[in-house]
Tab-separated table of N, CA and C in Angstrom:
chain	number	residue	atom	x	y	z
A	1	MET	N	38.556	-1.298	10.166
A	1	MET	CA	37.558	-0.387	9.652
A	1	MET	C	36.241	-0.667	10.370
A	2	VAL	N	35.556	0.357	10.773
A	2	VAL	CA	34.283	0.230	11.455
A	2	VAL	C	33.161	0.472	10.450
A	3	ALA	N	32.214	-0.446	10.391
A	3	ALA	CA	31.081	-0.305	9.475
A	3	ALA	C	30.072	0.676	10.064
A	4	PRO	N	29.396	1.435	9.231
A	4	PRO	CA	28.378	2.349	9.746
A	4	PRO	C	27.203	1.565	10.326
A	5	ALA	N	26.604	2.125	11.343
A	5	ALA	CA	25.439	1.478	11.964
A	5	ALA	C	24.223	1.653	11.063
A	6	ILE	N	23.430	0.612	10.980
A	6	ILE	CA	22.194	0.653	10.200
A	6	ILE	C	21.051	0.339	11.147
A	7	ALA	N	20.045	1.185	11.125
A	7	ALA	CA	18.892	0.984	12.007
A	7	ALA	C	18.194	-0.333	11.696
A	8	ASN	N	17.726	-1.002	12.726
A	8	ASN	CA	16.992	-2.247	12.581
A	8	ASN	C	15.551	-1.900	12.199
A	9	ARG	N	15.189	-2.160	10.927
A	9	ARG	CA	13.845	-1.829	10.445
A	9	ARG	C	13.242	-3.023	9.738
A	10	THR	N	11.907	-3.042	9.643
A	10	THR	CA	11.219	-4.131	8.958
A	10	THR	C	11.297	-3.931	7.444
A	11	VAL	N	11.021	-4.999	6.717
A	11	VAL	CA	10.972	-4.917	5.253
A	11	VAL	C	9.927	-3.889	4.835
A	12	GLY	N	8.785	-3.870	5.517
A	12	GLY	CA	7.733	-2.900	5.194
A	12	GLY	C	8.187	-1.462	5.355
A	13	GLN	N	8.983	-1.187	6.391
A	13	GLN	CA	9.486	0.167	6.610
A	13	GLN	C	10.482	0.567	5.523
A	14	VAL	N	11.354	-0.377	5.151
A	14	VAL	CA	12.327	-0.100	4.098
A	14	VAL	C	11.612	0.092	2.764
A	15	LEU	N	10.626	-0.751	2.467
A	15	LEU	CA	9.844	-0.624	1.237
A	15	LEU	C	9.210	0.760	1.161
A	16	LEU	N	8.647	1.223	2.260
A	16	LEU	CA	8.009	2.540	2.301
A	16	LEU	C	9.024	3.641	2.029
A	17	ASP	N	10.199	3.561	2.631
A	17	ASP	CA	11.241	4.568	2.396
A	17	ASP	C	11.675	4.581	0.936
A	18	ILE	N	11.871	3.397	0.357
A	18	ILE	CA	12.274	3.316	-1.052
A	18	ILE	C	11.187	3.902	-1.945
A	19	ALA	N	9.936	3.556	-1.668
A	19	ALA	CA	8.820	4.071	-2.473
A	19	ALA	C	8.750	5.595	-2.413
A	20	ARG	N	9.005	6.158	-1.260
A	20	ARG	CA	9.008	7.626	-1.138
A	20	ARG	C	10.148	8.239	-1.950
A	21	LEU	N	11.327	7.637	-1.857
A	21	LEU	CA	12.493	8.168	-2.564
A	21	LEU	C	12.366	8.058	-4.076
A	22	THR	N	11.683	7.025	-4.567
A	22	THR	CA	11.556	6.816	-6.011
A	22	THR	C	10.303	7.456	-6.611
A	23	GLY	N	9.475	8.062	-5.776
A	23	GLY	CA	8.251	8.680	-6.275
A	23	GLY	C	7.111	7.699	-6.481
A	24	ASP	N	7.250	6.480	-5.963
A	24	ASP	CA	6.200	5.475	-6.105
A	24	ASP	C	5.145	5.558	-5.003
A	25	TRP	N	5.440	6.232	-3.903
A	25	TRP	CA	4.500	6.381	-2.792
A	25	TRP	C	3.389	7.341	-3.204
A	26	LEU	N	2.135	6.928	-2.986
A	26	LEU	CA	0.991	7.773	-3.312
A	26	LEU	C	0.185	8.177	-2.081
A	27	ASN	N	-0.010	7.243	-1.158
A	27	ASN	CA	-0.814	7.525	0.033
A	27	ASN	C	-0.625	6.376	1.018
A	28	GLU	N	-1.022	6.599	2.259
A	28	GLU	CA	-0.972	5.536	3.260
A	28	GLU	C	-1.941	5.866	4.389
A	29	GLY	N	-2.259	4.845	5.171
A	29	GLY	CA	-3.163	5.063	6.289
A	29	GLY	C	-3.459	3.775	7.020
A	30	THR	N	-4.555	3.798	7.756
A	30	THR	CA	-5.029	2.641	8.510
A	30	THR	C	-6.476	2.394	8.104
A	31	ALA	N	-6.795	1.152	7.814
A	31	ALA	CA	-8.151	0.805	7.374
A	31	ALA	C	-9.185	1.151	8.449
A	32	THR	N	-10.348	1.590	7.989
A	32	THR	CA	-11.482	1.778	8.890
A	32	THR	C	-12.485	0.643	8.727
A	33	ALA	N	-12.316	-0.152	7.653
A	33	ALA	CA	-13.161	-1.329	7.395
A	33	ALA	C	-12.516	-2.114	6.258
A	34	GLY	N	-13.038	-3.301	6.010
A	34	GLY	CA	-12.520	-4.086	4.905
A	34	GLY	C	-13.331	-5.346	4.685
A	35	THR	N	-13.200	-5.903	3.489
A	35	THR	CA	-13.788	-7.188	3.138
A	35	THR	C	-12.673	-8.001	2.492
A	36	THR	N	-12.986	-9.181	2.007
A	36	THR	CA	-11.954	-9.988	1.358
A	36	THR	C	-11.509	-9.393	0.022
A	37	THR	N	-12.286	-8.434	-0.521
A	37	THR	CA	-11.919	-7.808	-1.796
A	37	THR	C	-11.907	-6.281	-1.736
A	38	SER	N	-11.837	-5.706	-0.536
A	38	SER	CA	-11.782	-4.246	-0.457
A	38	SER	C	-11.156	-3.785	0.851
A	39	LEU	N	-10.662	-2.553	0.814
A	39	LEU	CA	-10.183	-1.886	2.009
A	39	LEU	C	-10.767	-0.496	2.002
A	40	THR	N	-11.310	-0.077	3.128
A	40	THR	CA	-11.856	1.264	3.274
A	40	THR	C	-11.008	2.032	4.263
A	41	ASP	N	-10.659	3.245	3.899
A	41	ASP	CA	-10.012	4.172	4.819
A	41	ASP	C	-10.727	5.506	4.650
A	42	ALA	N	-11.698	5.740	5.514
A	42	ALA	CA	-12.513	6.949	5.438
A	42	ALA	C	-11.754	8.183	5.902
A	43	ASN	N	-10.570	8.008	6.477
A	43	ASN	CA	-9.812	9.141	7.000
A	43	ASN	C	-8.694	9.613	6.085
A	44	ASN	N	-7.991	8.701	5.442
A	44	ASN	CA	-6.785	9.072	4.701
A	44	ASN	C	-6.916	9.031	3.189
A	45	GLU	N	-7.715	8.127	2.633
A	45	GLU	CA	-7.881	8.064	1.178
A	45	GLU	C	-9.076	8.919	0.805
A	46	ARG	N	-8.809	10.153	0.427
A	46	ARG	CA	-9.877	11.119	0.148
A	46	ARG	C	-9.866	11.579	-1.311
A	47	THR	N	-9.265	10.802	-2.190
A	47	THR	CA	-9.261	11.161	-3.603
A	47	THR	C	-10.705	11.231	-4.094
A	48	PRO	N	-11.103	12.352	-4.730
A	48	PRO	CA	-12.473	12.443	-5.251
A	48	PRO	C	-12.737	11.355	-6.290
A	49	VAL	N	-13.940	10.820	-6.305
A	49	VAL	CA	-14.313	9.760	-7.245
A	49	VAL	C	-14.155	10.237	-8.690
A	50	ALA	N	-14.366	11.520	-8.933
A	50	ALA	CA	-14.192	12.043	-10.279
A	50	ALA	C	-12.747	11.902	-10.761
A	51	GLN	N	-11.826	11.699	-9.839
A	51	GLN	CA	-10.414	11.497	-10.177
A	51	GLN	C	-9.992	10.058	-9.901
A	52	ALA	N	-10.916	9.120	-10.087
A	52	ALA	CA	-10.654	7.701	-9.796
A	52	ALA	C	-9.594	7.102	-10.702
A	53	GLY	N	-9.429	7.645	-11.900
A	53	GLY	CA	-8.462	7.101	-12.851
A	53	GLY	C	-7.071	6.908	-12.277
A	54	PRO	N	-6.502	7.913	-11.605
A	54	PRO	CA	-5.169	7.741	-11.030
A	54	PRO	C	-5.104	6.749	-9.855
A	55	VAL	N	-6.243	6.385	-9.272
A	55	VAL	CA	-6.259	5.416	-8.170
A	55	VAL	C	-6.309	3.997	-8.724
A	56	THR	N	-7.177	3.769	-9.711
A	56	THR	CA	-7.263	2.421	-10.288
A	56	THR	C	-5.967	2.112	-11.033
A	57	GLY	N	-5.552	0.865	-10.934
A	57	GLY	CA	-4.304	0.456	-11.558
A	57	GLY	C	-3.085	0.653	-10.671
A	58	THR	N	-3.277	1.246	-9.486
A	58	THR	CA	-2.172	1.350	-8.537
A	58	THR	C	-2.216	0.139	-7.604
A	59	TYR	N	-1.248	0.035	-6.718
A	59	TYR	CA	-1.117	-1.158	-5.883
A	59	TYR	C	-1.257	-0.825	-4.404
A	60	LEU	N	-1.998	-1.669	-3.734
A	60	LEU	CA	-2.208	-1.550	-2.295
A	60	LEU	C	-1.371	-2.621	-1.611
A	61	TYR	N	-0.524	-2.199	-0.693
A	61	TYR	CA	0.303	-3.124	0.081
A	61	TYR	C	-0.099	-2.978	1.540
A	62	VAL	N	-0.663	-4.034	2.124
A	62	VAL	CA	-1.034	-4.008	3.534
A	62	VAL	C	0.231	-4.365	4.297
A	63	ARG	N	0.773	-3.400	5.023
A	63	ARG	CA	2.083	-3.595	5.637
A	63	ARG	C	2.052	-3.918	7.120
A	64	GLY	N	0.874	-3.877	7.739
A	64	GLY	CA	0.792	-4.200	9.152
A	64	GLY	C	-0.616	-4.595	9.552
A	65	GLY	N	-0.737	-5.275	10.690
A	65	GLY	CA	-2.042	-5.680	11.207
A	65	GLY	C	-2.620	-6.873	10.468
A	66	THR	N	-3.934	-7.035	10.574
A	66	THR	CA	-4.619	-8.119	9.875
A	66	THR	C	-4.461	-7.916	8.371
A	67	ALA	N	-4.171	-8.961	7.657
A	67	ALA	CA	-3.961	-8.966	6.203
A	67	ALA	C	-2.576	-8.463	5.811
A	68	ALA	N	-1.666	-8.302	6.774
A	68	ALA	CA	-0.308	-7.835	6.475
A	68	ALA	C	0.349	-8.720	5.432
A	69	GLY	N	1.047	-8.080	4.510
A	69	GLY	CA	1.768	-8.787	3.459
A	69	GLY	C	0.991	-8.925	2.163
A	70	GLN	N	-0.300	-8.642	2.191
A	70	GLN	CA	-1.083	-8.756	0.963
A	70	GLN	C	-0.758	-7.599	0.024
A	71	ILE	N	-0.676	-7.928	-1.253
A	71	ILE	CA	-0.466	-6.952	-2.314
A	71	ILE	C	-1.633	-7.098	-3.275
A	72	ARG	N	-2.317	-6.020	-3.542
A	72	ARG	CA	-3.494	-6.065	-4.418
A	72	ARG	C	-3.460	-4.916	-5.413
A	73	GLU	N	-3.836	-5.202	-6.662
A	73	GLU	CA	-4.001	-4.137	-7.654
A	73	GLU	C	-5.415	-3.596	-7.530
A	74	ILE	N	-5.537	-2.294	-7.394
A	74	ILE	CA	-6.842	-1.671	-7.245
A	74	ILE	C	-7.504	-1.610	-8.618
A	75	ILE	N	-8.700	-2.211	-8.708
A	75	ILE	CA	-9.401	-2.236	-9.992
A	75	ILE	C	-10.609	-1.304	-10.007
A	76	THR	N	-11.121	-0.949	-8.833
A	76	THR	CA	-12.291	-0.067	-8.760
A	76	THR	C	-12.133	0.910	-7.609
A	77	TYR	N	-12.504	2.147	-7.882
A	77	TYR	CA	-12.548	3.180	-6.856
A	77	TYR	C	-13.770	4.038	-7.181
A	78	SER	N	-14.934	3.611	-6.689
A	78	SER	CA	-16.175	4.307	-7.040
A	78	SER	C	-16.831	4.984	-5.846
A	79	THR	N	-16.247	4.845	-4.668
A	79	THR	CA	-16.709	5.512	-3.457
A	79	THR	C	-15.476	6.050	-2.747
A	80	ILE	N	-15.513	7.283	-2.293
A	80	ILE	CA	-14.353	7.866	-1.622
A	80	ILE	C	-13.905	6.962	-0.478
A	81	GLY	N	-12.626	6.627	-0.487
A	81	GLY	CA	-12.026	5.841	0.574
A	81	GLY	C	-12.120	4.336	0.409
A	82	VAL	N	-12.838	3.843	-0.614
A	82	VAL	CA	-13.027	2.398	-0.781
A	82	VAL	C	-12.255	1.923	-2.017
A	83	MET	N	-11.233	1.112	-1.769
A	83	MET	CA	-10.405	0.569	-2.839
A	83	MET	C	-10.717	-0.916	-2.966
A	84	THR	N	-11.028	-1.368	-4.186
A	84	THR	CA	-11.407	-2.773	-4.376
A	84	THR	C	-10.464	-3.456	-5.354
A	85	TRP	N	-10.380	-4.780	-5.196
A	85	TRP	CA	-9.552	-5.618	-6.057
A	85	TRP	C	-10.318	-6.880	-6.391
A	86	GLN	N	-9.767	-7.685	-7.290
A	86	GLN	CA	-10.495	-8.844	-7.800
A	86	GLN	C	-10.340	-10.091	-6.943
A	87	GLU	N	-9.126	-10.491	-6.617
A	87	GLU	CA	-8.921	-11.769	-5.935
A	87	GLU	C	-9.159	-11.631	-4.429
A	88	ALA	N	-9.879	-12.589	-3.879
A	88	ALA	CA	-10.193	-12.556	-2.446
A	88	ALA	C	-8.969	-12.921	-1.626
A	89	GLY	N	-8.898	-12.349	-0.453
A	89	GLY	CA	-7.816	-12.636	0.477
A	89	GLY	C	-8.328	-12.457	1.893
A	90	THR	N	-7.431	-12.219	2.825
A	90	THR	CA	-7.803	-11.949	4.207
A	90	THR	C	-8.396	-10.551	4.292
A	91	ALA	N	-9.522	-10.414	4.944
A	91	ALA	CA	-10.171	-9.106	5.068
A	91	ALA	C	-9.375	-8.199	5.996
A	92	PRO	N	-8.970	-7.018	5.521
A	92	PRO	CA	-8.310	-6.059	6.400
A	92	PRO	C	-9.293	-5.567	7.470
A	93	ASP	N	-8.764	-5.190	8.624
A	93	ASP	CA	-9.618	-4.608	9.664
A	93	ASP	C	-8.957	-3.333	10.182
A	94	THR	N	-9.431	-2.817	11.283
A	94	THR	CA	-8.944	-1.534	11.792
A	94	THR	C	-7.514	-1.584	12.335
A	95	THR	N	-6.884	-2.764	12.312
A	95	THR	CA	-5.463	-2.857	12.681
A	95	THR	C	-4.578	-2.840	11.441
A	96	SER	N	-5.190	-2.848	10.257
A	96	SER	CA	-4.440	-2.972	9.002
A	96	SER	C	-3.906	-1.624	8.541
A	97	THR	N	-2.580	-1.505	8.474
A	97	THR	CA	-1.961	-0.310	7.909
A	97	THR	C	-1.614	-0.605	6.459
A	98	TRP	N	-1.752	0.386	5.602
A	98	TRP	CA	-1.586	0.169	4.174
A	98	TRP	C	-0.797	1.304	3.549
A	99	VAL	N	-0.278	1.044	2.371
A	99	VAL	CA	0.355	2.056	1.543
A	99	VAL	C	-0.098	1.807	0.106
A	100	ARG	N	-0.352	2.889	-0.627
A	100	ARG	CA	-0.744	2.776	-2.041
A	100	ARG	C	0.426	3.265	-2.881
A	101	LEU	N	0.817	2.430	-3.862
A	101	LEU	CA	2.015	2.676	-4.657
A	101	LEU	C	1.734	2.669	-6.153
A	102	ARG	N	2.548	3.404	-6.909
A	102	ARG	CA	2.472	3.375	-8.375
A	102	ARG	C	3.004	2.055	-8.920
A	103	ARG	N	4.083	1.557	-8.324
A	103	ARG	CA	4.788	0.367	-8.804
A	103	ARG	C	4.390	-0.831	-7.946
A	104	HIS	N	4.358	-2.013	-8.557
A	104	HIS	CA	4.047	-3.234	-7.807
A	104	HIS	C	5.078	-3.395	-6.693
A	105	PRO	N	4.636	-3.532	-5.442
A	105	PRO	CA	5.572	-3.643	-4.319
A	105	PRO	C	6.560	-4.795	-4.459
A	106	GLN	N	6.174	-5.862	-5.153
A	106	GLN	CA	7.092	-6.990	-5.298
A	106	GLN	C	8.344	-6.588	-6.064
A	107	ALA	N	8.236	-5.637	-6.990
A	107	ALA	CA	9.410	-5.171	-7.727
A	107	ALA	C	10.405	-4.509	-6.780
A	108	ILE	N	9.902	-3.755	-5.805
A	108	ILE	CA	10.769	-3.114	-4.813
A	108	ILE	C	11.374	-4.170	-3.890
A	109	ILE	N	10.557	-5.115	-3.447
A	109	ILE	CA	11.043	-6.183	-2.570
A	109	ILE	C	12.114	-7.015	-3.275
A	110	ASP	N	11.892	-7.323	-4.562
A	110	ASP	CA	12.888	-8.097	-5.320
A	110	ASP	C	14.215	-7.334	-5.426
A	111	ALA	N	14.144	-6.014	-5.645
A	111	ALA	CA	15.358	-5.214	-5.718
A	111	ALA	C	16.072	-5.196	-4.374
A	112	MET	N	15.312	-5.144	-3.285
A	112	MET	CA	15.919	-5.175	-1.951
A	112	MET	C	16.613	-6.512	-1.730
A	113	SER	N	16.007	-7.597	-2.164
A	113	SER	CA	16.580	-8.935	-1.982
A	113	SER	C	17.867	-9.112	-2.780
A	114	ALA	N	17.962	-8.420	-3.893
A	114	ALA	CA	19.139	-8.552	-4.746
A	114	ALA	C	20.376	-7.879	-4.148
A	115	ILE	N	20.169	-7.008	-3.194
A	115	ILE	CA	21.309	-6.269	-2.600
A	115	ILE	C	22.066	-7.150	-1.659
């Protein structure tokens, strides 16, 4: 019996595909700036501040570039494109690609590991 071929992809790519299929994917892009407690994407995160409620409480997963692998819960969204969190980490920069999810990314990663 011949097994089907499976494309060689990173954990981040698989996580993104799963998030899209389960409805957990909300947005993604590349940072235009960042600090140890924030990521700014002036190009892709354009949710109006008046609708900040659906942004806060979601999860930011930096999947590439500087700060890759960091998972942060967004606690403040008071300026368009600027997502902030509480605990300090590595500051994202213009090489940092990110995805914003409804569900904590670790839950998806744990499910992938269980397979």
